[in-house]
PDB file of C-alpha atoms in Angstrom:
ATOM      1  CA  UNK V1291     -20.466 -17.506  -4.486  1.00 51.00           C
ATOM      2  CA  UNK V1292     -17.455 -16.634  -6.876  1.00 57.00           C
ATOM      3  CA  UNK V1293     -15.281 -13.853  -4.991  1.00 55.00           C
ATOM      4  CA  UNK V1294     -16.013 -11.565  -8.517  1.00 61.00           C
ATOM      5  CA  UNK V1295     -20.048 -11.976  -7.733  1.00 70.00           C
ATOM      6  CA  UNK V1296     -19.832 -10.264  -4.195  1.00 74.00           C
ATOM      7  CA  UNK V1297     -19.876  -6.320  -3.810  1.00 79.00           C
ATOM      8  CA  UNK V1298     -16.712  -6.631  -1.599  1.00 81.00           C
ATOM      9  CA  UNK V1299     -14.620  -7.871  -5.009  1.00 82.00           C
ATOM     10  CA  UNK V1300     -12.706  -4.420  -5.193  1.00 85.00           C
ATOM     11  CA  UNK V1301     -11.709  -4.625  -1.370  1.00 87.00           C
ATOM     12  CA  UNK V1302     -10.575  -8.465  -1.738  1.00 89.00           C
ATOM     13  CA  UNK V1303      -8.987  -7.568  -4.024  1.00 92.00           C
ATOM     14  CA  UNK V1304      -7.116  -4.940  -2.847  1.00 92.00           C
ATOM     15  CA  UNK V1305      -6.589  -7.262   0.384  1.00 94.00           C
ATOM     16  CA  UNK V1306      -4.958  -9.853  -1.270  1.00 95.00           C
ATOM     17  CA  UNK V1307      -2.523  -7.807  -3.087  1.00 96.00           C
ATOM     18  CA  UNK V1308      -1.684  -6.011   0.657  1.00 97.00           C
ATOM     19  CA  UNK V1309      -1.514  -9.666   2.304  1.00 97.00           C
ATOM     20  CA  UNK V1310       0.945 -10.873  -0.243  1.00 97.00           C
ATOM     21  CA  UNK V1311       3.086  -7.693   0.118  1.00 98.00           C
ATOM     22  CA  UNK V1312       3.937  -8.396   3.724  1.00 98.00           C
ATOM     23  CA  UNK V1313       4.266 -12.206   2.122  1.00 98.00           C
ATOM     24  CA  UNK V1314       6.723 -11.364   0.065  1.00 98.00           C
ATOM     25  CA  UNK V1315       9.133  -8.573   2.714  1.00 98.00           C
ATOM     26  CA  UNK V1316       8.659 -11.233   5.079  1.00 98.00           C
ATOM     27  CA  UNK V1317       9.623 -14.269   2.915  1.00 98.00           C
ATOM     28  CA  UNK V1318      13.029 -12.238   2.244  1.00 98.00           C
ATOM     29  CA  UNK V1319      14.162 -12.997   5.749  1.00 98.00           C
ATOM     30  CA  UNK V1320      15.566 -16.784   7.347  1.00 98.00           C
ATOM     31  CA  UNK V1321      13.549 -17.661   9.915  1.00 97.00           C
ATOM     32  CA  UNK V1322      16.190 -17.346  12.265  1.00 97.00           C
ATOM     33  CA  UNK V1323      15.966 -13.182  11.135  1.00 98.00           C
ATOM     34  CA  UNK V1324      12.046 -14.004  11.877  1.00 97.00           C
ATOM     35  CA  UNK V1325      12.726 -13.977  15.510  1.00 96.00           C
ATOM     36  CA  UNK V1326      14.438 -11.174  15.967  1.00 97.00           C
ATOM     37  CA  UNK V1327      13.318  -8.752  18.109  1.00 95.00           C
ATOM     38  CA  UNK V1328      13.493  -5.265  16.993  1.00 95.00           C
ATOM     39  CA  UNK V1329      10.385  -4.957  14.963  1.00 95.00           C
ATOM     40  CA  UNK V1330       8.267  -2.558  17.587  1.00 92.00           C
ATOM     41  CA  UNK V1331      10.380  -1.920  20.613  1.00 90.00           C
ATOM     42  CA  UNK V1332       8.538  -1.748  24.196  1.00 83.00           C
ATOM     43  CA  UNK V1333       7.513  -4.555  23.794  1.00 84.00           C
ATOM     44  CA  UNK V1334       9.512  -6.023  21.522  1.00 89.00           C
ATOM     45  CA  UNK V1335       8.070  -7.372  18.706  1.00 93.00           C
ATOM     46  CA  UNK V1336       9.890  -9.718  15.943  1.00 95.00           C
ATOM     47  CA  UNK V1337       8.502 -10.356  12.349  1.00 97.00           C
ATOM     48  CA  UNK V1338       6.599 -13.561  14.154  1.00 96.00           C
ATOM     49  CA  UNK V1339       5.037 -11.418  16.422  1.00 94.00           C
ATOM     50  CA  UNK V1340       3.869  -9.087  13.488  1.00 96.00           C
ATOM     51  CA  UNK V1341       2.383 -12.393  11.577  1.00 96.00           C
ATOM     52  CA  UNK V1342       0.944 -13.393  15.148  1.00 95.00           C
ATOM     53  CA  UNK V1343      -0.240  -9.890  15.870  1.00 94.00           C
ATOM     54  CA  UNK V1344      -2.490  -9.746  12.252  1.00 96.00           C
ATOM     55  CA  UNK V1345      -3.498 -13.588  11.995  1.00 96.00           C
ATOM     56  CA  UNK V1346      -5.026 -12.958  15.413  1.00 94.00           C
ATOM     57  CA  UNK V1347      -6.940  -9.952  14.077  1.00 94.00           C
ATOM     58  CA  UNK V1348      -7.789 -11.632  10.952  1.00 96.00           C
ATOM     59  CA  UNK V1349      -9.151 -14.414  12.927  1.00 95.00           C
ATOM     60  CA  UNK V1350     -11.184 -11.716  14.917  1.00 93.00           C
ATOM     61  CA  UNK V1351     -12.548 -10.110  11.808  1.00 94.00           C
ATOM     62  CA  UNK V1352     -13.952 -13.620  10.867  1.00 96.00           C
ATOM     63  CA  UNK V1353     -15.800 -14.154  14.172  1.00 95.00           C
ATOM     64  CA  UNK V1354     -17.543 -10.641  13.723  1.00 93.00           C
ATOM     65  CA  UNK V1355     -18.413 -11.390  10.433  1.00 94.00           C
ATOM     66  CA  UNK V1356     -19.500 -14.772  11.210  1.00 95.00           C
ATOM     67  CA  UNK V1357     -21.800 -13.043  13.825  1.00 94.00           C
ATOM     68  CA  UNK V1358     -23.063 -10.324  11.308  1.00 93.00           C
ATOM     69  CA  UNK V1359     -24.287 -13.089   9.214  1.00 94.00           C
ATOM     70  CA  UNK V1360     -25.695 -14.982  11.853  1.00 94.00           C
ATOM     71  CA  UNK V1361     -27.379 -11.811  13.120  1.00 92.00           C
ATOM     72  CA  UNK V1362     -25.505 -11.986  16.864  1.00 94.00           C
ATOM     73  CA  UNK V1363     -23.625  -8.803  16.501  1.00 91.00           C
ATOM     74  CA  UNK V1364     -22.926  -6.844  19.223  1.00 89.00           C
ATOM     75  CA  UNK V1365     -20.645  -3.794  17.767  1.00 83.00           C
ATOM     76  CA  UNK V1366     -16.917  -3.514  17.726  1.00 78.00           C
ATOM     77  CA  UNK V1367     -16.677  -1.513  20.423  1.00 81.00           C
ATOM     78  CA  UNK V1368     -13.192  -3.100  21.664  1.00 82.00           C
ATOM     79  CA  UNK V1369     -10.015  -1.947  23.186  1.00 85.00           C
ATOM     80  CA  UNK V1370      -8.046  -2.460  20.889  1.00 84.00           C
ATOM     81  CA  UNK V1371      -4.738  -2.025  22.611  1.00 86.00           C
ATOM     82  CA  UNK V1372      -6.039  -4.129  25.463  1.00 87.00           C
ATOM     83  CA  UNK V1373      -6.485  -6.892  22.358  1.00 83.00           C
ATOM     84  CA  UNK V1374      -3.605  -6.184  20.878  1.00 80.00           C
ATOM     85  CA  UNK V1375      -1.708  -6.890  24.498  1.00 84.00           C
ATOM     86  CA  UNK V1376      -4.433 -10.176  24.632  1.00 85.00           C
ATOM     87  CA  UNK V1377      -2.963 -10.990  21.301  1.00 81.00           C
ATOM     88  CA  UNK V1378       0.439 -10.992  21.832  1.00 80.00           C
ATOM     89  CA  UNK V1379       0.752 -12.329  25.372  1.00 83.00           C
ATOM     90  CA  UNK V1380      -1.106 -15.278  23.645  1.00 82.00           C
ATOM     91  CA  UNK V1381       1.659 -15.613  20.890  1.00 81.00           C
ATOM     92  CA  UNK V1382       4.549 -14.873  22.665  1.00 80.00           C
ATOM     93  CA  UNK V1383       6.052 -18.313  22.961  1.00 85.00           C
ATOM     94  CA  UNK V1384       4.808 -19.567  19.793  1.00 92.00           C
ATOM     95  CA  UNK V1385       7.139 -20.849  17.111  1.00 95.00           C
ATOM     96  CA  UNK V1386       7.569 -18.953  13.607  1.00 96.00           C
ATOM     97  CA  UNK V1387       5.333 -22.205  12.164  1.00 96.00           C
ATOM     98  CA  UNK V1388       2.745 -22.038  14.458  1.00 96.00           C
ATOM     99  CA  UNK V1389       1.898 -18.346  14.031  1.00 95.00           C
ATOM    100  CA  UNK V1390       2.434 -18.682  10.146  1.00 97.00           C
ATOM    101  CA  UNK V1391      -0.114 -21.525  10.158  1.00 97.00           C
ATOM    102  CA  UNK V1392      -2.412 -19.278  12.230  1.00 96.00           C
ATOM    103  CA  UNK V1393      -2.483 -16.359  10.365  1.00 97.00           C
ATOM    104  CA  UNK V1394      -2.835 -17.905   7.002  1.00 98.00           C
ATOM    105  CA  UNK V1395      -5.682 -20.007   8.198  1.00 98.00           C
ATOM    106  CA  UNK V1396      -7.585 -16.913   9.663  1.00 97.00           C
ATOM    107  CA  UNK V1397      -6.927 -15.273   6.660  1.00 97.00           C
ATOM    108  CA  UNK V1398      -8.649 -18.008   4.334  1.00 97.00           C
ATOM    109  CA  UNK V1399     -11.577 -18.234   7.049  1.00 97.00           C
ATOM    110  CA  UNK V1400     -12.180 -14.147   7.147  1.00 95.00           C
ATOM    111  CA  UNK V1401     -12.143 -13.916   3.233  1.00 95.00           C
ATOM    112  CA  UNK V1402     -14.598 -16.754   3.316  1.00 94.00           C
ATOM    113  CA  UNK V1403     -16.927 -14.901   5.895  1.00 94.00           C
ATOM    114  CA  UNK V1404     -16.324 -11.617   4.230  1.00 91.00           C
ATOM    115  CA  UNK V1405     -17.771 -13.309   0.927  1.00 90.00           C
ATOM    116  CA  UNK V1406     -20.856 -14.727   2.826  1.00 91.00           C
ATOM    117  CA  UNK V1407     -21.602 -10.844   4.234  1.00 89.00           C
ATOM    118  CA  UNK V1408     -24.967  -9.472   3.089  1.00 80.00           C
ATOM    119  CA  UNK V1409     -24.957  -6.597   1.676  1.00 80.00           C
ATOM    120  CA  UNK V1410     -21.770  -3.985   2.671  1.00 82.00           C
ATOM    121  CA  UNK V1411     -22.651  -1.878   6.279  1.00 84.00           C
ATOM    122  CA  UNK V1412     -20.450   0.525   8.523  1.00 87.00           C
ATOM    123  CA  UNK V1413     -19.736  -2.381  10.793  1.00 88.00           C
ATOM    124  CA  UNK V1414     -18.080  -4.425   8.186  1.00 88.00           C
ATOM    125  CA  UNK V1415     -16.469  -1.889   6.721  1.00 87.00           C
ATOM    126  CA  UNK V1416     -14.955  -1.071  10.360  1.00 88.00           C
ATOM    127  CA  UNK V1417     -13.792  -4.665  10.650  1.00 90.00           C
ATOM    128  CA  UNK V1418     -12.632  -5.036   6.787  1.00 88.00           C
ATOM    129  CA  UNK V1419     -10.460  -1.515   7.809  1.00 87.00           C
ATOM    130  CA  UNK V1420      -9.294  -2.604  10.866  1.00 89.00           C
ATOM    131  CA  UNK V1421      -8.164  -6.610   9.761  1.00 91.00           C
ATOM    132  CA  UNK V1422      -6.966  -5.815   6.646  1.00 91.00           C
ATOM    133  CA  UNK V1423      -6.072  -3.588   3.683  1.00 90.00           C
ATOM    134  CA  UNK V1424      -5.583  -0.556   6.191  1.00 94.00           C
ATOM    135  CA  UNK V1425      -4.323  -2.868   8.726  1.00 95.00           C
ATOM    136  CA  UNK V1426      -1.416  -3.945   6.153  1.00 97.00           C
ATOM    137  CA  UNK V1427      -0.843  -0.459   5.200  1.00 96.00           C
ATOM    138  CA  UNK V1428       0.111   0.093   8.943  1.00 96.00           C
ATOM    139  CA  UNK V1429       2.710  -2.080   9.484  1.00 97.00           C
ATOM    140  CA  UNK V1430       4.114  -2.155   5.350  1.00 97.00           C
ATOM    141  CA  UNK V1431       6.678   0.742   5.884  1.00 97.00           C
ATOM    142  CA  UNK V1432       7.911  -0.346   9.272  1.00 98.00           C
ATOM    143  CA  UNK V1433       8.159  -4.234   7.816  1.00 98.00           C
ATOM    144  CA  UNK V1434       9.885  -2.633   4.916  1.00 98.00           C
ATOM    145  CA  UNK V1435      12.258  -0.942   7.010  1.00 98.00           C
ATOM    146  CA  UNK V1436      12.633  -3.593   9.145  1.00 98.00           C
ATOM    147  CA  UNK V1437      13.389  -6.110   6.589  1.00 98.00           C
ATOM    148  CA  UNK V1438      16.229  -4.405   4.988  1.00 98.00           C
ATOM    149  CA  UNK V1439      17.781  -3.906   8.858  1.00 98.00           C
ATOM    150  CA  UNK V1440      17.496  -7.239   9.267  1.00 98.00           C
ATOM    151  CA  UNK V1441      19.617  -8.298   5.449  1.00 98.00           C
ATOM    152  CA  UNK V1442      21.856  -5.324   6.566  1.00 97.00           C
ATOM    153  CA  UNK V1443      23.398  -7.554   9.295  1.00 96.00           C
ATOM    154  CA  UNK V1444      23.769  -9.886   7.024  1.00 95.00           C
ATOM    155  CA  UNK V1445      27.623 -11.428   6.554  1.00 92.00           C
ATOM    156  CA  UNK V1446      28.687 -10.124   3.364  1.00 81.00           C
TER     157      UNK V1446
END
């Protein structure tokens, strides 16, 4: 199915704009800067950790969309803080390119499954918000600040 033929087309467009806003900010940083802790503190997050975090939520959404499509979905009663902690731990020692590749692959998989969802429903909407546009929006202001901070640290 063409993305423009899905009832989710406007949401998919919004997700794409949000993703590329994040990408444009991340790309302003060198590979070394992407590994610097300070994006968040306690625990310390780098841009690598943020990208890994977004990617793992995109992968989780893809899995849940596939369950919705297959009729095996059990609901979104999840402990978000526990999932965030486990996702961060799983990617803690991974290099930038692994986290970046994982996030992009997860996003592609999520968007593919998203276009196959049946008519919109509350459960699909929850995962769309949690993994996509709303999730990106939760991070964009801090990401912009952190990128500005990293750029300000560069020698002139």
